[in-house]
XYZ file of C-alpha atoms in Angstrom:
698
model
C 0.169 0.260 -0.240
C 0.895 3.291 -0.454
C 1.409 5.536 1.938
C -1.201 8.571 2.944
C -0.132 11.491 2.418
C -2.264 12.993 5.094
C -0.922 13.680 8.836
C -4.725 14.205 10.250
C -7.760 11.776 9.385
C -10.579 12.088 11.250
C -11.486 9.196 13.124
C -15.195 9.845 14.567
C -17.725 12.282 11.839
C -19.139 13.139 15.211
C -18.987 12.559 18.636
C -21.571 12.932 21.525
C -19.154 13.900 24.224
C -17.497 17.301 24.326
C -14.817 17.967 26.121
C -13.850 14.148 27.084
C -11.607 13.323 29.632
C -10.005 11.130 28.447
C -9.674 8.209 24.856
C -8.340 4.941 24.814
C -8.345 2.164 21.197
C -8.122 -1.288 21.586
C -7.984 -4.382 19.878
C -10.550 -7.225 20.907
C -10.707 -10.347 19.408
C -10.120 -9.127 16.149
C -12.466 -5.636 16.761
C -11.502 -1.883 16.603
C -12.501 -0.517 19.427
C -12.898 3.442 20.418
C -13.704 3.973 23.777
C -14.353 7.962 25.145
C -15.740 9.015 28.219
C -16.059 12.040 30.723
C -17.366 12.637 33.847
C -19.177 8.943 34.922
C -20.051 8.346 30.981
C -18.445 5.754 28.393
C -19.197 5.727 24.425
C -17.780 2.798 23.162
C -17.499 2.843 19.572
C -16.955 -0.149 17.305
C -15.952 1.247 14.201
C -14.348 0.359 10.674
C -10.755 1.626 9.247
C -8.302 0.725 7.116
C -5.009 0.599 9.039
C -1.817 1.847 6.697
C 1.822 3.030 5.627
C 3.369 3.812 8.785
C 0.666 3.775 11.015
C -1.907 6.481 9.658
C -5.577 6.064 9.702
C -7.041 5.955 6.370
C -10.782 6.858 7.308
C -13.080 4.778 5.099
C -16.332 6.893 2.780
C -19.032 5.763 4.768
C -20.202 3.644 7.825
C -16.880 4.470 9.888
C -19.245 3.616 12.750
C -20.515 0.195 13.134
C -21.992 0.128 16.473
C -21.997 2.668 19.995
C -22.790 1.593 22.431
C -23.527 4.360 25.731
C -23.126 3.620 29.352
C -23.806 5.518 32.790
C -21.581 4.254 35.330
C -21.240 4.919 39.258
C -18.688 7.723 39.818
C -16.452 9.499 37.539
C -14.340 7.129 35.173
C -10.112 6.935 36.086
C -9.518 5.107 33.321
C -9.845 2.005 30.958
C -7.680 -0.944 29.878
C -7.963 -4.516 27.887
C -7.198 -7.641 29.951
C -7.923 -10.951 29.675
C -9.831 -10.289 26.551
C -12.184 -7.825 28.116
C -12.321 -4.296 28.664
C -11.928 -3.137 32.677
C -13.190 0.463 33.628
C -11.898 1.323 37.096
C -14.172 4.369 38.467
C -12.943 7.532 41.521
C -15.251 5.449 43.730
C -13.192 2.128 43.497
C -15.252 0.225 41.566
C -13.671 -1.348 38.773
C -15.947 -2.115 35.905
C -15.659 -4.557 32.736
C -17.497 -4.475 29.301
C -17.797 -7.635 26.971
C -19.069 -7.921 23.975
C -20.829 -10.628 21.609
C -21.373 -10.346 18.075
C -23.018 -12.708 14.928
C -21.596 -12.350 11.624
C -21.288 -13.658 7.704
C -18.263 -14.671 7.097
C -16.027 -18.063 6.766
C -13.217 -17.783 9.753
C -10.705 -17.706 7.842
C -11.440 -14.442 6.568
C -11.806 -13.734 10.372
C -8.607 -14.936 11.030
C -6.602 -12.764 8.587
C -7.739 -9.849 10.450
C -3.864 -9.216 11.977
C -3.756 -5.517 12.131
C -5.642 -2.751 14.428
C -8.252 -0.953 12.663
C -8.483 -3.388 9.664
C -11.349 -3.465 7.057
C -13.162 -6.977 8.126
C -14.190 -8.736 4.978
C -16.966 -10.268 6.094
C -20.302 -8.053 6.798
C -20.542 -6.954 10.459
C -23.696 -7.209 12.792
C -24.366 -4.901 15.986
C -22.566 -5.936 18.888
C -24.379 -6.620 22.530
C -22.483 -4.973 25.206
C -22.987 -5.695 28.826
C -21.049 -4.111 31.947
C -20.349 -6.251 35.345
C -18.723 -5.299 38.420
C -15.999 -7.012 39.133
C -14.750 -6.083 42.158
C -14.695 -2.826 44.401
C -11.877 -1.191 46.628
C -13.135 -1.798 50.280
C -13.053 1.891 52.425
C -11.723 4.397 48.955
C -11.843 7.448 49.037
C -11.467 7.914 45.993
C -8.978 6.744 43.124
C -6.470 8.711 41.783
C -4.893 7.123 38.961
C -4.496 3.676 37.838
C -2.452 1.384 35.227
C -1.925 -1.594 33.716
C 0.451 -4.658 34.658
C 1.131 -7.760 32.790
C -1.203 -9.438 34.043
C -3.054 -7.146 36.571
C -3.671 -3.639 37.710
C -1.926 -1.132 39.335
C -4.399 1.458 41.293
C -3.586 4.068 43.623
C -6.680 5.729 46.094
C -7.029 6.735 49.078
C -8.813 4.854 51.869
C -9.699 5.528 54.344
C -7.419 8.768 54.297
C -4.587 7.528 53.671
C -2.691 6.482 50.168
C -2.286 3.267 48.855
C -1.323 1.742 46.286
C -2.830 -1.195 44.784
C -2.492 -4.576 43.390
C -4.183 -6.941 41.337
C -4.095 -9.592 39.168
C -5.873 -11.563 36.230
C -7.541 -13.660 35.896
C -10.237 -12.576 38.015
C -8.273 -9.515 39.591
C -7.826 -10.766 42.252
C -5.956 -8.486 45.187
C -2.676 -9.406 45.283
C -0.557 -6.751 47.825
C -1.529 -3.116 49.137
C 0.973 -0.553 49.146
C 0.839 1.664 52.408
C 1.720 5.179 51.075
C 0.065 7.509 53.569
C 3.418 9.581 54.871
C 3.379 10.830 52.000
C -0.338 12.447 51.970
C -0.761 13.447 48.270
C -3.807 14.713 46.905
C -2.875 13.931 43.434
C -0.565 11.001 41.898
C -0.258 9.121 38.852
C 1.163 5.708 38.129
C 2.729 3.863 35.423
C 4.268 1.085 35.004
C 7.172 -1.022 32.896
C 7.487 -5.444 32.234
C 11.193 -5.188 33.840
C 12.068 -7.441 30.762
C 11.826 -4.992 28.016
C 13.922 -2.582 30.125
C 17.113 -1.480 27.746
C 19.568 -2.354 29.796
C 21.381 0.905 29.445
C 17.939 2.373 31.835
C 18.141 -0.362 34.152
C 21.538 1.839 35.615
C 19.188 4.255 36.718
C 17.627 2.314 39.395
C 19.233 0.393 42.715
C 18.269 -3.290 42.600
C 20.112 -6.261 40.020
C 16.322 -6.112 37.907
C 18.021 -8.311 35.311
C 16.932 -11.215 37.527
C 13.319 -10.966 38.575
C 10.397 -11.406 36.270
C 7.735 -8.762 36.557
C 6.625 -5.120 36.484
C 8.563 -2.777 37.888
C 5.492 0.404 38.943
C 6.536 4.304 38.840
C 4.628 6.675 41.092
C 5.234 10.528 40.468
C 3.406 12.923 43.207
C 1.361 16.429 43.222
C 5.005 17.440 45.531
C 7.347 15.991 42.560
C 8.258 12.974 44.224
C 8.633 10.161 42.040
C 8.854 6.332 43.774
C 9.476 3.042 42.828
C 8.642 -0.275 43.352
C 8.051 -3.851 42.122
C 4.764 -5.524 41.060
C 5.238 -9.219 42.404
C 7.047 -8.666 45.675
C 5.251 -6.981 48.932
C 6.515 -4.080 50.622
C 6.905 -1.582 53.329
C 8.412 1.162 51.880
C 9.250 2.339 47.953
C 12.413 3.484 46.595
C 12.877 7.248 45.803
C 14.245 7.775 42.476
C 13.830 11.666 42.144
C 11.962 14.712 43.890
C 11.292 17.235 40.809
C 9.717 19.884 42.795
C 6.384 20.506 40.698
C 3.662 18.052 40.005
C 3.878 15.050 38.521
C 1.397 14.894 35.296
C 2.955 11.808 33.249
C 4.906 8.787 33.080
C 6.449 7.189 29.866
C 8.768 5.567 28.490
C 10.371 5.472 25.345
C 10.501 2.695 22.912
C 13.185 1.951 20.801
C 12.350 -0.558 16.782
C 13.334 -3.505 19.244
C 10.548 -2.922 21.485
C 13.101 -2.065 24.519
C 12.397 0.680 26.371
C 15.240 3.064 26.553
C 14.498 6.509 28.288
C 12.112 6.786 31.217
C 10.195 10.691 30.203
C 8.487 12.289 33.720
C 6.754 14.992 32.108
C 5.849 18.017 35.047
C 2.623 19.892 34.354
C 5.000 23.115 34.414
C 6.186 22.097 31.161
C 9.607 20.639 32.099
C 10.444 17.672 31.572
C 12.878 14.857 33.020
C 14.550 12.182 31.233
C 16.282 8.888 32.706
C 18.623 7.195 29.845
C 21.840 5.460 30.095
C 24.337 8.587 30.014
C 22.347 9.358 32.893
C 19.576 12.073 34.177
C 18.342 15.268 31.368
C 16.194 17.819 31.803
C 14.188 19.543 29.074
C 11.622 21.694 28.897
C 8.351 21.196 26.196
C 7.188 24.278 24.559
C 4.062 25.335 26.746
C 2.594 23.886 29.667
C 0.965 20.248 30.044
C -2.688 19.372 29.715
C -2.106 15.519 28.056
C 0.947 13.830 26.777
C 1.687 11.057 25.248
C 4.871 8.761 24.157
C 5.625 7.329 20.043
C 8.547 6.039 18.844
C 11.136 8.886 19.818
C 8.575 11.546 20.681
C 6.357 13.075 22.438
C 3.105 14.162 21.859
C 2.246 17.643 24.430
C -0.602 19.408 24.191
C -1.745 22.351 27.108
C -5.474 22.505 25.677
C -5.263 25.028 22.835
C -2.248 23.760 21.585
C -0.357 20.620 20.219
C 3.042 19.339 20.256
C 5.136 16.919 18.632
C 9.167 16.742 20.073
C 10.816 14.506 18.805
C 14.396 13.685 21.198
C 17.297 14.243 19.160
C 19.464 11.226 20.444
C 22.652 13.178 19.875
C 25.232 13.080 22.268
C 23.268 16.231 24.101
C 19.722 15.177 24.425
C 17.459 17.935 22.906
C 13.520 18.287 21.760
C 13.014 19.365 18.005
C 9.208 20.748 18.604
C 6.755 21.610 15.926
C 3.547 22.485 15.585
C 0.527 20.479 14.983
C -2.650 21.345 13.034
C -4.772 20.008 15.108
C -6.484 22.244 18.878
C -7.851 21.903 21.634
C -7.149 18.759 21.918
C -7.762 17.084 25.935
C -7.030 13.372 25.713
C -4.664 10.899 24.164
C -4.258 7.314 23.583
C -1.668 4.859 21.195
C -3.176 2.559 18.812
C -2.583 -1.247 20.105
C -0.136 -2.913 18.033
C 1.630 0.046 16.247
C 4.550 2.006 17.417
C 3.979 5.544 15.221
C 0.448 6.044 15.340
C -1.618 8.304 17.886
C -5.491 8.857 18.320
C -6.802 12.096 19.779
C -10.369 14.012 21.615
C -10.348 17.074 21.296
C -12.436 19.648 23.586
C -15.043 19.989 20.823
C -15.851 16.747 20.448
C -13.675 15.903 17.933
C -11.308 12.450 17.028
C -8.591 12.378 15.110
C -5.409 9.759 14.531
C -2.454 10.809 13.310
C 1.347 10.358 12.617
C 3.620 12.328 14.671
C 6.607 11.167 13.573
C 5.483 12.800 10.190
C 6.426 16.628 10.215
C 3.858 18.375 9.142
C 6.262 20.285 5.710
C 6.843 16.472 4.834
C 3.501 16.153 4.338
C 1.757 18.772 3.192
C 1.401 19.048 -0.414
C 2.767 22.236 -2.628
C 0.299 25.475 -1.891
C -0.981 26.182 -5.200
C -2.807 30.014 -5.700
C -6.085 29.829 -5.156
C -8.769 30.784 -8.468
C -8.881 34.304 -9.664
C -13.221 33.869 -9.257
C -12.289 32.973 -5.249
C -10.275 35.407 -4.826
C -12.695 38.115 -6.395
C -15.122 36.791 -4.427
C -13.015 36.852 -1.341
C -12.612 40.487 -1.762
C -16.713 41.527 -2.769
C -17.316 39.762 0.635
C -14.814 41.597 2.683
C -15.678 45.077 1.192
C -19.146 44.155 1.908
C -18.027 42.764 5.903
C -15.892 46.232 6.231
C -18.935 48.270 5.733
C -20.892 46.156 7.703
C -18.750 46.877 10.798
C -17.885 50.058 9.882
C -21.944 50.840 9.648
C -22.307 48.943 13.519
C -19.231 50.667 14.083
C -21.539 53.881 13.873
C -24.575 52.736 15.756
C -23.054 51.692 18.035
C -21.283 55.463 18.982
C -24.786 56.645 18.494
C -26.095 54.275 21.102
C -23.113 55.483 22.710
C -23.782 58.914 22.647
C -27.181 58.912 23.006
C -26.613 57.025 26.422
C -23.767 59.491 27.427
C -25.968 62.100 26.949
C -28.919 61.688 28.869
C -26.563 60.201 31.747
C -24.174 63.674 31.565
C -27.712 65.516 32.184
C -29.195 64.028 35.109
C -26.232 65.228 37.103
C -25.846 69.846 36.979
C -23.483 69.363 38.608
C -21.041 67.189 36.839
C -18.458 69.411 35.357
C -15.576 71.446 36.661
C -15.247 74.604 33.772
C -12.144 76.878 34.166
C -11.228 79.752 31.575
C -7.327 80.586 30.967
C -6.793 84.391 29.079
C -3.207 83.013 27.904
C -2.446 86.480 25.728
C -4.649 89.293 24.421
C -6.156 87.646 22.243
C -6.595 83.962 23.415
C -7.415 82.343 26.039
C -7.776 78.359 26.960
C -11.338 76.683 28.385
C -10.303 74.110 30.957
C -13.278 71.704 31.838
C -12.890 68.498 34.097
C -15.583 65.539 34.573
C -15.804 64.971 38.778
C -17.398 61.646 37.635
C -16.137 58.442 36.598
C -17.985 56.565 34.497
C -18.604 58.486 31.231
C -16.582 58.883 28.072
C -17.114 61.395 24.760
C -15.003 59.831 22.128
C -13.703 62.815 19.269
C -15.656 59.901 16.787
C -18.598 61.725 17.682
C -18.171 64.802 19.661
C -17.558 68.305 19.661
C -17.179 71.073 21.733
C -18.836 74.173 21.107
C -17.224 77.346 22.609
C -19.941 80.962 22.854
C -19.289 84.006 23.626
C -22.249 86.039 24.622
C -22.235 89.832 25.054
C -21.372 93.756 24.633
C -24.213 93.527 22.075
C -22.844 90.615 19.913
C -22.289 86.388 19.947
C -19.237 84.703 18.480
C -19.690 80.250 18.394
C -16.371 78.256 18.146
C -17.187 74.515 17.193
C -14.325 72.061 16.881
C -13.994 68.161 17.196
C -12.593 66.942 20.166
C -8.890 66.063 19.717
C -8.675 62.981 22.465
C -11.558 61.017 24.505
C -12.652 62.868 26.952
C -13.127 60.847 30.857
C -12.142 60.643 34.183
C -9.086 60.433 33.806
C -8.885 63.063 30.653
C -9.553 66.589 30.825
C -10.619 68.555 27.868
C -8.603 71.253 26.637
C -10.233 74.055 24.285
C -8.124 76.752 22.475
C -9.784 79.863 21.572
C -7.958 83.391 18.990
C -10.785 85.541 20.560
C -10.089 88.796 22.823
C -12.298 88.727 25.921
C -13.710 91.342 27.769
C -15.348 91.842 31.551
C -18.923 91.035 31.401
C -18.400 88.820 28.298
C -20.263 84.697 29.248
C -18.535 82.010 27.942
C -20.523 79.044 27.495
C -19.512 75.590 26.756
C -21.325 72.634 25.577
C -20.703 69.419 23.482
C -22.133 68.736 20.693
C -22.999 65.270 18.808
C -24.350 65.330 15.090
C -25.561 62.249 14.768
C -27.370 61.269 11.685
C -29.899 63.250 9.598
C -32.839 61.555 11.042
C -31.570 62.102 14.494
C -32.222 65.724 16.488
C -28.991 67.152 17.979
C -27.470 66.338 21.079
C -26.004 68.896 23.354
C -24.575 68.571 26.865
C -24.690 71.479 29.005
C -20.659 71.703 30.511
C -20.668 75.126 31.686
C -21.325 78.713 31.765
C -18.387 81.638 33.345
C -18.687 85.519 33.121
C -15.592 87.062 32.787
C -14.460 89.615 35.721
C -11.252 91.157 36.088
C -10.287 88.105 38.264
C -9.819 86.229 34.895
C -7.152 88.839 32.653
C -5.184 89.595 35.502
C -1.225 89.426 34.275
C 1.971 89.547 36.717
C 4.184 92.649 36.545
C 6.244 93.162 39.917
C 5.820 91.073 43.249
C 5.949 93.958 45.828
C 8.342 92.789 48.543
C 6.822 91.697 51.958
C 8.973 93.637 53.990
C 6.533 96.932 55.476
C 5.590 99.882 53.204
C 5.023 102.788 55.063
C 7.745 104.277 53.350
C 6.330 104.391 50.420
C 3.295 106.103 49.372
C 0.888 104.086 46.464
C 1.632 107.165 44.534
C 5.296 106.426 44.330
C 4.799 102.962 43.674
C 2.555 103.675 40.829
C 4.072 106.424 39.242
C 7.704 103.930 39.439
C 6.411 100.866 37.334
C 4.218 103.818 34.777
C 6.344 106.034 34.590
C 7.065 105.226 31.029
C 3.294 104.804 30.055
C 1.823 106.950 32.444
C -1.971 107.948 31.444
C -3.411 111.321 31.641
C -7.178 109.795 31.541
C -5.435 108.091 34.639
C -4.289 110.352 36.991
C -6.635 109.829 40.189
C -6.160 107.260 42.706
C -8.514 105.068 43.777
C -8.789 102.902 46.457
C -10.966 101.026 48.165
C -10.909 98.022 51.106
C -12.228 94.064 51.462
C -12.885 93.187 54.369
C -12.054 89.161 54.907
C -14.574 87.225 56.435
C -13.185 85.460 59.380
C -13.154 81.819 57.931
C -11.700 82.741 55.614
C -8.225 81.649 56.242
C -5.765 85.047 55.323
C -2.681 82.651 53.831
C -5.793 80.904 50.851
C -6.832 84.990 50.462
C -5.054 85.934 47.153
C -3.996 82.162 45.898
C -8.110 82.714 45.298
C -8.476 85.697 44.121
C -6.021 85.452 41.428
C -5.917 81.335 40.808
C -7.603 82.286 37.617
C -4.932 84.084 36.569
C -2.105 81.412 38.271
C -0.951 80.337 34.502
C 0.478 83.913 33.938
C 2.335 84.920 36.684
C 6.119 82.788 37.439
C 6.150 79.283 39.549
C 8.142 80.739 41.636
C 6.306 83.907 42.252
C 2.968 81.731 42.244
C 5.083 79.680 45.707
C 5.383 82.817 47.662
C 1.771 83.673 47.329
C 0.544 80.733 47.743
C 3.090 80.153 50.888
C 1.945 83.430 52.514
C 4.986 84.558 52.018
C 3.912 87.161 50.060
C 0.722 89.111 50.454
C 0.744 92.526 47.892
C 1.101 91.768 44.662
C 1.665 94.176 41.761
C -0.813 92.922 38.908
C -2.036 94.756 35.645
C -6.125 94.871 34.430
C -5.949 95.006 30.367
C -2.572 96.701 30.857
C -3.706 99.044 33.690
C -1.411 98.661 37.198
C -3.429 96.793 40.383
C -2.054 96.962 43.372
C -4.011 93.985 45.360
C -2.388 94.751 49.319
C -3.067 92.680 52.190
C -2.853 93.456 56.712
C -3.693 89.827 57.871
C -3.388 91.842 61.446
C -6.156 93.528 60.673
C -7.945 90.396 57.994
C -8.292 93.797 55.267
C -7.455 93.841 51.455
C -6.086 96.906 49.982
C -7.170 97.647 45.838
C -5.523 100.321 44.207
C -5.702 101.185 40.978
C -6.027 104.765 38.561
C -8.995 103.997 36.833
C -11.906 104.011 39.086
C -14.455 102.243 37.105
C -11.993 98.981 37.123
C -11.043 99.755 40.187
C -15.147 98.907 41.703
C -14.995 95.887 39.034
C -11.765 94.320 41.094
C -13.641 94.985 43.973
C -16.314 93.044 43.132
C -14.904 90.130 41.472
C -12.911 89.450 44.841
C -15.981 89.545 46.981
C -17.254 86.866 44.333
C -14.747 84.503 44.590
C -14.768 84.939 48.502
C -18.432 84.500 49.003
C -18.634 81.369 46.997
C -15.641 80.057 48.855
C -17.033 79.909 51.760
C -18.821 77.209 51.963
C -15.667 75.469 51.738
C -14.221 76.954 54.609
C -17.503 76.226 57.398
C -15.776 76.227 60.712
C -16.230 73.137 62.985
C -17.184 75.296 65.898
C -20.386 76.106 63.609
C -21.336 72.468 62.722
C -20.605 71.784 66.262
C -23.681 74.190 67.489
C -25.672 73.008 64.441
C -25.795 69.580 65.512
C -26.086 70.275 69.526
C -29.171 72.871 68.539
C -30.453 69.800 66.549
C -29.884 67.134 68.805
C -31.582 69.091 71.882
C -34.355 70.142 69.484
C -34.478 65.502 68.841
C -34.870 65.311 72.523
C -37.529 67.477 73.532
C -39.683 66.180 70.803
C -39.192 63.306 71.976
C -40.410 63.751 75.641
C -44.270 62.342 76.204
C -46.029 65.973 76.337
C -43.332 68.746 74.706
C -42.553 72.067 75.934
C -43.764 74.143 72.935
C -42.898 77.360 73.684
C -39.317 75.414 74.366
C -39.398 74.051 71.250
C -39.842 77.054 69.134
C -36.932 79.099 70.695
C -34.905 76.145 70.058
C -36.675 75.972 66.556
C -34.932 80.437 66.286
C -31.839 80.033 68.097
C -31.137 77.584 65.135
C -32.523 79.676 62.175
C -30.330 82.858 63.909
C -27.426 80.647 64.099
C -27.457 79.917 60.303
C -28.875 82.494 59.319
C -26.203 84.460 60.833
C -23.430 83.165 58.819
C -24.954 82.892 55.166
C -23.822 85.085 52.306
C -25.329 88.795 52.390
C-alpha cells in the first residue's frame, strides 16, 4: 500500500461528548474499539478503518461507526484497560467494571483469522454487538481513586483508602488483590502511576535503578506525586516502603516509557505540568522543556506529544550526545486526551474539546506530509475580496450605530448630573484664551469620533460661536482643553457645551459643560511682586509712578482705593491664591509659590494694561485694592467679593457645625418627650435659624 499523504485523519465524524476527559483505542477479538469518556459516561465505538503505511488511519467513505454503546457508571471514570479479552474501567469510587460483547457475523472463519492489524477493514459483514457491563471488584473503604496503570498480568490502582494514600496491585484472571502498598506518609492529593515490564527495559536504563533487575520477571511501577516526588517498586513483591527515584519539586503530569525500534524501553520520561521534562537514560538524567504547559501527553517512538488544551506539539527527541527536543506545532487544536494505537508504534488517537477524534502519525512533520501550495482560482479570490469589502461596510455601520447609542446614553446620563463638570477659563494673551473642563465622576466618556466642543461668547451686543472636533477622548482621566482665538472683555459670558451631530433623522445632542462670566480676575497678569517688607516708607503714588513712569496715562491721573473685609472663617493664606487662581498661568512658578506659601501679601498686577495693587493686611484682615481707573477698581472689588463668597461654603468653621448639631439634638430630645414643651421647641428652632442665617452670605 502507498503511504497516506495526510498528517491528520478524522476518525469519528461526530461525537456526543464535548470536552471529553479520556480516550482509549483498543483491539478486542479482532474488533477495532475506540472508547471515549467524560465524568461517569462512557461511549464505546466499534469502527471500520484501514490501517496502512506507517500507521496513518485512512478513513473509509462511509459506515465508519459499526456500533455505538453508551454506559453510565457509578462515578467518574479514571481509565480503561484491555485485560484478558475484556475491557476494564476503573472509576473514582473504587469500583472496577468489566465490559464484554457478543457479535454474530456472516463470513468464514478463515476470513476472520486474516485480520491481524489494528483497524483493518473486515471482509465479512459485521452485525451490531451487544455490550454488557459487570462489577468485577471494589476497593473497600475507598475515598476516591487517583490513577491506575496496566501491568503485564494485572492492574495497579492508586487510591485514597480511609483517608490515606495506598497503591493496590491486582492480578488476573479474576483481578484478585495481590497486595497493598501503604503510602500514607506521603499524603499526596494527586498522583500518577505507570509501569513497565523489566524484561522490556534496555540494559542502559536499568542502571538508573538500585537493585539488580535482570533476575526479576515482573513489572516495575513508578509513582509520581503532586509534590514532585517520584517513587518506584516491584509489582510482584510486597514492600513496606518504595524506593525514591528523584524529587522534581513540581507536580508530575504523566510518566512515559520511550521504546526503540526493537521494542526495548530506553528512556523514562517524567512530564511535569509546567512543561519541564526529566529524562532518565543510559547516559544519566537530562532536564528539558516542552514549548508550553502540559494538560495531556503521550510518547511514541522518539516523540513526546503534548497539549495545553489549545496547541498541540510533537517534540522529537534528538538522540545525540546531548539530548534535545525538536518541537513542531501540529495542525490540530484543543486536544484534551490521547491514546496510542495498539500494535502500532507510530499512530496516535486524540480527542478534542470540540468532540472530534483524529488519528495521526506524530513522527511525520507537517512539512513532510503537506502538499505544495496552489493559488486558488481568480474567481474565488475576487469573491473573497467582494465579501471582505462588504464585511468592512457592515462593520463600519455597526461601529457607527454603536457610537451613536453610546453618545445618546452619555448625553442622557450627563444631563442628569447638574454638577458633573468643573470649568475654568484661562486667558493666555490679549487675543487668546483656553477653556479647561474636567469630569468630577467616572463612568462617562465622550469620543472624538462623534463629539465636538462648542465655545460660545455672549456679551456687548454680540455672539461668537466656535465649534471644534475633540482631539481625544474626554473622560474622567483625560481633561478637555480647547484653545480659542478671541479677545475677551469684562462682562462677557463664556458658555461651553459638548455637541454631537448624529444621523440626519436624529436631533443634535447637546450637553452643557458650564458657563463663566469674565471678570477682572480672569484678565490679571503679573507685573511685579511687591516685597513682603513693610511699605510704610512708600506711598501708593510712588509705587505706581515708578511702575508706569514711561507709559503714564493722563486719563488715569486719580488714584482710587477700595477696601474689602476678609471673612473671619477665611484663612488669610488662602485669600490671594483664591483671588488670582484663574490667572495663575500668567504668574511665574517662583512668584506663585511665594503667594500660595503666605510669604507675599502684596501683589502688583495688570488688568487690561492698567496697574492694580492688591495689598493684604493679615493683622486687620483687610484687603486694599488700589487702581487709577475708578470703574475698574470697583469691578475688581466685585470679582474679589464674588470669589470670597463662593468659597465660603468650603471654609465652614468646625465650631459652627458643632453648634448646629447641638441645637438639633436638643430639638430632637425635647420633641421625643411624652409632653413636649411647645415654647421650648420654638425657642430652639428660632435659635437654630438665627445661628445658620448669621453665617449665610449677604
